[in-house]
Amino acid sequence: MSTATAELRRFLTITGQRLKNGESAPEMFSPAVDAAWHEMLGTPQYVALCQETIGQPISHVANNGHGPIAWVAAYEEAYGPLPQIWFTDTDGRVDEEAIARYRATGTVVAEWDCTPTGGDGDDDFAPQQLKTGRQ
C-alpha cells in the first residue's frame, strides 16, 4: 500500500467520525492523497476500503474552498502529526513552506477542491450532517 493510499484510509476514517458526529466533511487539501483517491474511486478496492473504514460508500464531490483545515487535531489525536504526503503535489514536490508552517504552528491553512460525502443514498448520515460548504 502506498503512503498516499494509507493516508486516504486515515482520511476516510476521519470522514466517518466527523460525519457521524454532525461535523462538516473534511477538506481534501493534499493533491497527492486526492490523486490516490481518484485512482481508487469506482473500484472494488475502494468499495471495500469504505466498508472497512466507515461502513458505507463515500463519494467524492467538488467543493472549492480555502481556510483552516478543521480535522487536523482529530488526525493528530489518532495518528500523530500529518506526514509530508499531505503537503506534496501530484509530481512529488513538497510545499516546504506549508509543512514548516504546520510544524511551527500545528495548524494547516490550505486550498481544497473536493470533499467526501455519503455516497449511496443511505440515511446513515443525515443531510444536515453533510455540510461541505464553508461560511
mmCIF file with all atom_site columns, C-alpha atoms in Angstrom:
data_model
loop_
_atom_site.group_PDB
_atom_site.id
_atom_site.type_symbol
_atom_site.label_atom_id
_atom_site.label_alt_id
_atom_site.label_comp_id
_atom_site.label_asym_id
_atom_site.label_entity_id
_atom_site.label_seq_id
_atom_site.pdbx_PDB_ins_code
_atom_site.Cartn_x
_atom_site.Cartn_y
_atom_site.Cartn_z
_atom_site.occupancy
_atom_site.B_iso_or_equiv
_atom_site.pdbx_formal_charge
_atom_site.auth_seq_id
_atom_site.auth_comp_id
_atom_site.auth_asym_id
_atom_site.auth_atom_id
_atom_site.pdbx_PDB_model_num
ATOM 1   C CA . MET A 1 1   ? 0.000   0.000  0.000  1.00 0.00 ? 1   MET A CA 1
ATOM 2   C CA . SER A 1 2   ? 1.406   3.400  -0.960 1.00 0.00 ? 2   SER A CA 1
ATOM 3   C CA . THR A 1 3   ? 1.766   6.217  1.547  1.00 0.00 ? 3   THR A CA 1
ATOM 4   C CA . ALA A 1 4   ? -0.964  8.160  -0.263 1.00 0.00 ? 4   ALA A CA 1
ATOM 5   C CA . THR A 1 5   ? -3.332  5.184  -0.104 1.00 0.00 ? 5   THR A CA 1
ATOM 6   C CA . ALA A 1 6   ? -2.563  4.653  3.591  1.00 0.00 ? 6   ALA A CA 1
ATOM 7   C CA . GLU A 1 7   ? -3.342  8.317  4.204  1.00 0.00 ? 7   GLU A CA 1
ATOM 8   C CA . LEU A 1 8   ? -6.557  8.018  2.200  1.00 0.00 ? 8   LEU A CA 1
ATOM 9   C CA . ARG A 1 9   ? -7.585  5.210  4.573  1.00 0.00 ? 9   ARG A CA 1
ATOM 10  C CA . ARG A 1 10  ? -6.928  7.505  7.534  1.00 0.00 ? 10  ARG A CA 1
ATOM 11  C CA . PHE A 1 11  ? -8.769  10.382 5.832  1.00 0.00 ? 11  PHE A CA 1
ATOM 12  C CA . LEU A 1 12  ? -11.831 8.194  5.249  1.00 0.00 ? 12  LEU A CA 1
ATOM 13  C CA . THR A 1 13  ? -11.754 7.074  8.880  1.00 0.00 ? 13  THR A CA 1
ATOM 14  C CA . ILE A 1 14  ? -11.714 10.734 9.983  1.00 0.00 ? 14  ILE A CA 1
ATOM 15  C CA . THR A 1 15  ? -14.537 11.382 7.476  1.00 0.00 ? 15  THR A CA 1
ATOM 16  C CA . GLY A 1 16  ? -16.723 8.746  9.104  1.00 0.00 ? 16  GLY A CA 1
ATOM 17  C CA . GLN A 1 17  ? -16.057 10.088 12.580 1.00 0.00 ? 17  GLN A CA 1
ATOM 18  C CA . ARG A 1 18  ? -16.793 13.697 11.583 1.00 0.00 ? 18  ARG A CA 1
ATOM 19  C CA . LEU A 1 19  ? -19.981 12.921 9.699  1.00 0.00 ? 19  LEU A CA 1
ATOM 20  C CA . LYS A 1 20  ? -21.324 10.667 12.446 1.00 0.00 ? 20  LYS A CA 1
ATOM 21  C CA . ASN A 1 21  ? -20.660 13.475 14.945 1.00 0.00 ? 21  ASN A CA 1
ATOM 22  C CA . GLY A 1 22  ? -22.551 16.001 12.811 1.00 0.00 ? 22  GLY A CA 1
ATOM 23  C CA . GLU A 1 23  ? -19.381 17.853 11.838 1.00 0.00 ? 23  GLU A CA 1
ATOM 24  C CA . SER A 1 24  ? -18.540 19.163 8.382  1.00 0.00 ? 24  SER A CA 1
ATOM 25  C CA . ALA A 1 25  ? -16.949 16.848 5.855  1.00 0.00 ? 25  ALA A CA 1
ATOM 26  C CA . PRO A 1 26  ? -13.161 17.055 5.997  1.00 0.00 ? 26  PRO A CA 1
ATOM 27  C CA . GLU A 1 27  ? -11.395 19.086 3.353  1.00 0.00 ? 27  GLU A CA 1
ATOM 28  C CA . MET A 1 28  ? -9.130  17.170 0.949  1.00 0.00 ? 28  MET A CA 1
ATOM 29  C CA . PHE A 1 29  ? -6.209  19.549 0.655  1.00 0.00 ? 29  PHE A CA 1
ATOM 30  C CA . SER A 1 30  ? -3.464  17.174 -0.491 1.00 0.00 ? 30  SER A CA 1
ATOM 31  C CA . PRO A 1 31  ? -3.038  16.803 -4.262 1.00 0.00 ? 31  PRO A CA 1
ATOM 32  C CA . ALA A 1 32  ? -1.083  13.563 -3.723 1.00 0.00 ? 32  ALA A CA 1
ATOM 33  C CA . VAL A 1 33  ? -3.700  11.925 -1.476 1.00 0.00 ? 33  VAL A CA 1
ATOM 34  C CA . ASP A 1 34  ? -6.501  13.220 -3.714 1.00 0.00 ? 34  ASP A CA 1
ATOM 35  C CA . ALA A 1 35  ? -4.803  11.583 -6.726 1.00 0.00 ? 35  ALA A CA 1
ATOM 36  C CA . ALA A 1 36  ? -4.801  8.250  -4.868 1.00 0.00 ? 36  ALA A CA 1
ATOM 37  C CA . TRP A 1 37  ? -8.496  8.808  -4.109 1.00 0.00 ? 37  TRP A CA 1
ATOM 38  C CA . HIS A 1 38  ? -9.256  9.425  -7.796 1.00 0.00 ? 38  HIS A CA 1
ATOM 39  C CA . GLU A 1 39  ? -7.375  6.277  -8.787 1.00 0.00 ? 39  GLU A CA 1
ATOM 40  C CA . MET A 1 40  ? -9.444  4.169  -6.387 1.00 0.00 ? 40  MET A CA 1
ATOM 41  C CA . LEU A 1 41  ? -12.889 5.676  -6.987 1.00 0.00 ? 41  LEU A CA 1
ATOM 42  C CA . GLY A 1 42  ? -15.296 3.214  -8.580 1.00 0.00 ? 42  GLY A CA 1
ATOM 43  C CA . THR A 1 43  ? -13.117 0.175  -7.937 1.00 0.00 ? 43  THR A CA 1
ATOM 44  C CA . PRO A 1 44  ? -13.997 -2.861 -5.825 1.00 0.00 ? 44  PRO A CA 1
ATOM 45  C CA . GLN A 1 45  ? -10.983 -1.958 -3.662 1.00 0.00 ? 45  GLN A CA 1
ATOM 46  C CA . TYR A 1 46  ? -12.498 1.452  -2.945 1.00 0.00 ? 46  TYR A CA 1
ATOM 47  C CA . VAL A 1 47  ? -15.849 -0.065 -2.001 1.00 0.00 ? 47  VAL A CA 1
ATOM 48  C CA . ALA A 1 48  ? -14.025 -2.419 0.370  1.00 0.00 ? 48  ALA A CA 1
ATOM 49  C CA . LEU A 1 49  ? -11.969 0.451  1.811  1.00 0.00 ? 49  LEU A CA 1
ATOM 50  C CA . CYS A 1 50  ? -15.124 2.467  2.516  1.00 0.00 ? 50  CYS A CA 1
ATOM 51  C CA . GLN A 1 51  ? -16.761 -0.524 4.195  1.00 0.00 ? 51  GLN A CA 1
ATOM 52  C CA . GLU A 1 52  ? -13.660 -1.143 6.322  1.00 0.00 ? 52  GLU A CA 1
ATOM 53  C CA . THR A 1 53  ? -13.195 2.465  7.411  1.00 0.00 ? 53  THR A CA 1
ATOM 54  C CA . ILE A 1 54  ? -16.716 3.902  7.506  1.00 0.00 ? 54  ILE A CA 1
ATOM 55  C CA . GLY A 1 55  ? -19.178 1.106  6.923  1.00 0.00 ? 55  GLY A CA 1
ATOM 56  C CA . GLN A 1 56  ? -20.802 2.743  3.902  1.00 0.00 ? 56  GLN A CA 1
ATOM 57  C CA . PRO A 1 57  ? -19.862 4.149  0.484  1.00 0.00 ? 57  PRO A CA 1
ATOM 58  C CA . ILE A 1 58  ? -18.350 7.621  0.397  1.00 0.00 ? 58  ILE A CA 1
ATOM 59  C CA . SER A 1 59  ? -18.485 9.793  -2.707 1.00 0.00 ? 59  SER A CA 1
ATOM 60  C CA . HIS A 1 60  ? -16.099 12.464 -3.914 1.00 0.00 ? 60  HIS A CA 1
ATOM 61  C CA . VAL A 1 61  ? -17.700 15.850 -4.599 1.00 0.00 ? 61  VAL A CA 1
ATOM 62  C CA . ALA A 1 62  ? -16.382 19.147 -5.938 1.00 0.00 ? 62  ALA A CA 1
ATOM 63  C CA . ASN A 1 63  ? -16.217 21.765 -3.210 1.00 0.00 ? 63  ASN A CA 1
ATOM 64  C CA . ASN A 1 64  ? -13.713 24.574 -3.599 1.00 0.00 ? 64  ASN A CA 1
ATOM 65  C CA . GLY A 1 65  ? -12.516 26.475 -0.597 1.00 0.00 ? 65  GLY A CA 1
ATOM 66  C CA . HIS A 1 66  ? -9.641  27.956 1.336  1.00 0.00 ? 66  HIS A CA 1
ATOM 67  C CA . GLY A 1 67  ? -9.058  28.251 5.042  1.00 0.00 ? 67  GLY A CA 1
ATOM 68  C CA . PRO A 1 68  ? -8.065  26.362 8.160  1.00 0.00 ? 68  PRO A CA 1
ATOM 69  C CA . ILE A 1 69  ? -8.271  22.589 7.834  1.00 0.00 ? 69  ILE A CA 1
ATOM 70  C CA . ALA A 1 70  ? -10.722 21.642 10.575 1.00 0.00 ? 70  ALA A CA 1
ATOM 71  C CA . TRP A 1 71  ? -9.827  17.978 11.024 1.00 0.00 ? 71  TRP A CA 1
ATOM 72  C CA . VAL A 1 72  ? -6.081  18.209 11.734 1.00 0.00 ? 72  VAL A CA 1
ATOM 73  C CA . ALA A 1 73  ? -6.490  17.893 15.523 1.00 0.00 ? 73  ALA A CA 1
ATOM 74  C CA . ALA A 1 74  ? -8.594  14.725 15.155 1.00 0.00 ? 74  ALA A CA 1
ATOM 75  C CA . TYR A 1 75  ? -5.970  13.278 12.806 1.00 0.00 ? 75  TYR A CA 1
ATOM 76  C CA . GLU A 1 76  ? -3.139  14.081 15.220 1.00 0.00 ? 76  GLU A CA 1
ATOM 77  C CA . GLU A 1 77  ? -5.033  12.569 18.136 1.00 0.00 ? 77  GLU A CA 1
ATOM 78  C CA . ALA A 1 78  ? -5.486  9.314  16.234 1.00 0.00 ? 78  ALA A CA 1
ATOM 79  C CA . TYR A 1 79  ? -2.270  9.070  14.196 1.00 0.00 ? 79  TYR A CA 1
ATOM 80  C CA . GLY A 1 80  ? 0.225   11.738 15.262 1.00 0.00 ? 80  GLY A CA 1
ATOM 81  C CA . PRO A 1 81  ? 1.481   14.660 13.132 1.00 0.00 ? 81  PRO A CA 1
ATOM 82  C CA . LEU A 1 82  ? 0.466   14.877 9.480  1.00 0.00 ? 82  LEU A CA 1
ATOM 83  C CA . PRO A 1 83  ? 3.133   13.262 7.309  1.00 0.00 ? 83  PRO A CA 1
ATOM 84  C CA . GLN A 1 84  ? 4.813   15.016 4.405  1.00 0.00 ? 84  GLN A CA 1
ATOM 85  C CA . ILE A 1 85  ? 2.483   13.409 1.815  1.00 0.00 ? 85  ILE A CA 1
ATOM 86  C CA . TRP A 1 86  ? -0.243  15.843 2.892  1.00 0.00 ? 86  TRP A CA 1
ATOM 87  C CA . PHE A 1 87  ? 1.954   18.698 1.647  1.00 0.00 ? 87  PHE A CA 1
ATOM 88  C CA . THR A 1 88  ? 3.030   17.012 -1.598 1.00 0.00 ? 88  THR A CA 1
ATOM 89  C CA . ASP A 1 89  ? 1.720   17.670 -5.098 1.00 0.00 ? 89  ASP A CA 1
ATOM 90  C CA . THR A 1 90  ? 0.981   15.022 -7.720 1.00 0.00 ? 90  THR A CA 1
ATOM 91  C CA . ASP A 1 91  ? 4.513   15.362 -9.126 1.00 0.00 ? 91  ASP A CA 1
ATOM 92  C CA . GLY A 1 92  ? 6.084   14.582 -5.766 1.00 0.00 ? 92  GLY A CA 1
ATOM 93  C CA . ARG A 1 93  ? 7.114   18.158 -4.931 1.00 0.00 ? 93  ARG A CA 1
ATOM 94  C CA . VAL A 1 94  ? 6.778   19.073 -1.259 1.00 0.00 ? 94  VAL A CA 1
ATOM 95  C CA . ASP A 1 95  ? 5.457   22.507 -0.272 1.00 0.00 ? 95  ASP A CA 1
ATOM 96  C CA . GLU A 1 96  ? 8.260   23.170 2.211  1.00 0.00 ? 96  GLU A CA 1
ATOM 97  C CA . GLU A 1 97  ? 6.749   26.485 3.326  1.00 0.00 ? 97  GLU A CA 1
ATOM 98  C CA . ALA A 1 98  ? 3.393   24.897 4.169  1.00 0.00 ? 98  ALA A CA 1
ATOM 99  C CA . ILE A 1 99  ? 4.910   21.964 6.046  1.00 0.00 ? 99  ILE A CA 1
ATOM 100 C CA . ALA A 1 100 ? 7.236   24.292 8.001  1.00 0.00 ? 100 ALA A CA 1
ATOM 101 C CA . ARG A 1 101 ? 4.252   26.486 8.945  1.00 0.00 ? 101 ARG A CA 1
ATOM 102 C CA . TYR A 1 102 ? 2.320   23.391 10.065 1.00 0.00 ? 102 TYR A CA 1
ATOM 103 C CA . ARG A 1 103 ? 5.250   22.104 12.121 1.00 0.00 ? 103 ARG A CA 1
ATOM 104 C CA . ALA A 1 104 ? 5.697   25.523 13.752 1.00 0.00 ? 104 ALA A CA 1
ATOM 105 C CA . THR A 1 105 ? 2.024   26.266 14.466 1.00 0.00 ? 105 THR A CA 1
ATOM 106 C CA . GLY A 1 106 ? 0.192   22.925 14.445 1.00 0.00 ? 106 GLY A CA 1
ATOM 107 C CA . THR A 1 107 ? -2.361  24.354 12.032 1.00 0.00 ? 107 THR A CA 1
ATOM 108 C CA . VAL A 1 108 ? -2.900  23.974 8.310  1.00 0.00 ? 108 VAL A CA 1
ATOM 109 C CA . VAL A 1 109 ? -4.396  26.682 6.129  1.00 0.00 ? 109 VAL A CA 1
ATOM 110 C CA . ALA A 1 110 ? -4.853  25.463 2.576  1.00 0.00 ? 110 ALA A CA 1
ATOM 111 C CA . GLU A 1 111 ? -6.959  25.383 -0.554 1.00 0.00 ? 111 GLU A CA 1
ATOM 112 C CA . TRP A 1 112 ? -9.091  22.393 -1.479 1.00 0.00 ? 112 TRP A CA 1
ATOM 113 C CA . ASP A 1 113 ? -11.333 21.463 -4.378 1.00 0.00 ? 113 ASP A CA 1
ATOM 114 C CA . CYS A 1 114 ? -13.204 18.436 -3.076 1.00 0.00 ? 114 CYS A CA 1
ATOM 115 C CA . THR A 1 115 ? -14.654 16.780 -0.013 1.00 0.00 ? 115 THR A CA 1
ATOM 116 C CA . PRO A 1 116 ? -16.247 13.436 0.771  1.00 0.00 ? 116 PRO A CA 1
ATOM 117 C CA . THR A 1 117 ? -19.957 12.864 1.195  1.00 0.00 ? 117 THR A CA 1
ATOM 118 C CA . GLY A 1 118 ? -22.179 9.867  1.909  1.00 0.00 ? 118 GLY A CA 1
ATOM 119 C CA . GLY A 1 119 ? -22.450 8.133  -1.415 1.00 0.00 ? 119 GLY A CA 1
ATOM 120 C CA . ASP A 1 120 ? -25.280 5.663  -1.783 1.00 0.00 ? 120 ASP A CA 1
ATOM 121 C CA . GLY A 1 121 ? -28.418 7.372  -0.566 1.00 0.00 ? 121 GLY A CA 1
ATOM 122 C CA . ASP A 1 122 ? -28.278 5.732  2.868  1.00 0.00 ? 122 ASP A CA 1
ATOM 123 C CA . ASP A 1 123 ? -29.668 7.786  5.697  1.00 0.00 ? 123 ASP A CA 1
ATOM 124 C CA . ASP A 1 124 ? -26.753 6.884  7.982  1.00 0.00 ? 124 ASP A CA 1
ATOM 125 C CA . PHE A 1 125 ? -25.578 10.473 7.664  1.00 0.00 ? 125 PHE A CA 1
ATOM 126 C CA . ALA A 1 126 ? -28.494 12.893 7.708  1.00 0.00 ? 126 ALA A CA 1
ATOM 127 C CA . PRO A 1 127 ? -28.345 15.702 5.101  1.00 0.00 ? 127 PRO A CA 1
ATOM 128 C CA . GLN A 1 128 ? -27.733 18.354 7.745  1.00 0.00 ? 128 GLN A CA 1
ATOM 129 C CA . GLN A 1 129 ? -24.586 16.454 8.700  1.00 0.00 ? 129 GLN A CA 1
ATOM 130 C CA . LEU A 1 130 ? -23.166 16.615 5.207  1.00 0.00 ? 130 LEU A CA 1
ATOM 131 C CA . LYS A 1 131 ? -22.077 20.218 5.442  1.00 0.00 ? 131 LYS A CA 1
ATOM 132 C CA . THR A 1 132 ? -19.470 20.585 2.757  1.00 0.00 ? 132 THR A CA 1
ATOM 133 C CA . GLY A 1 133 ? -19.672 24.337 2.212  1.00 0.00 ? 133 GLY A CA 1
ATOM 134 C CA . ARG A 1 134 ? -17.594 26.945 4.005  1.00 0.00 ? 134 ARG A CA 1
ATOM 135 C CA . GLN A 1 135 ? -19.017 30.102 5.508  1.00 0.00 ? 135 GLN A CA 1
#
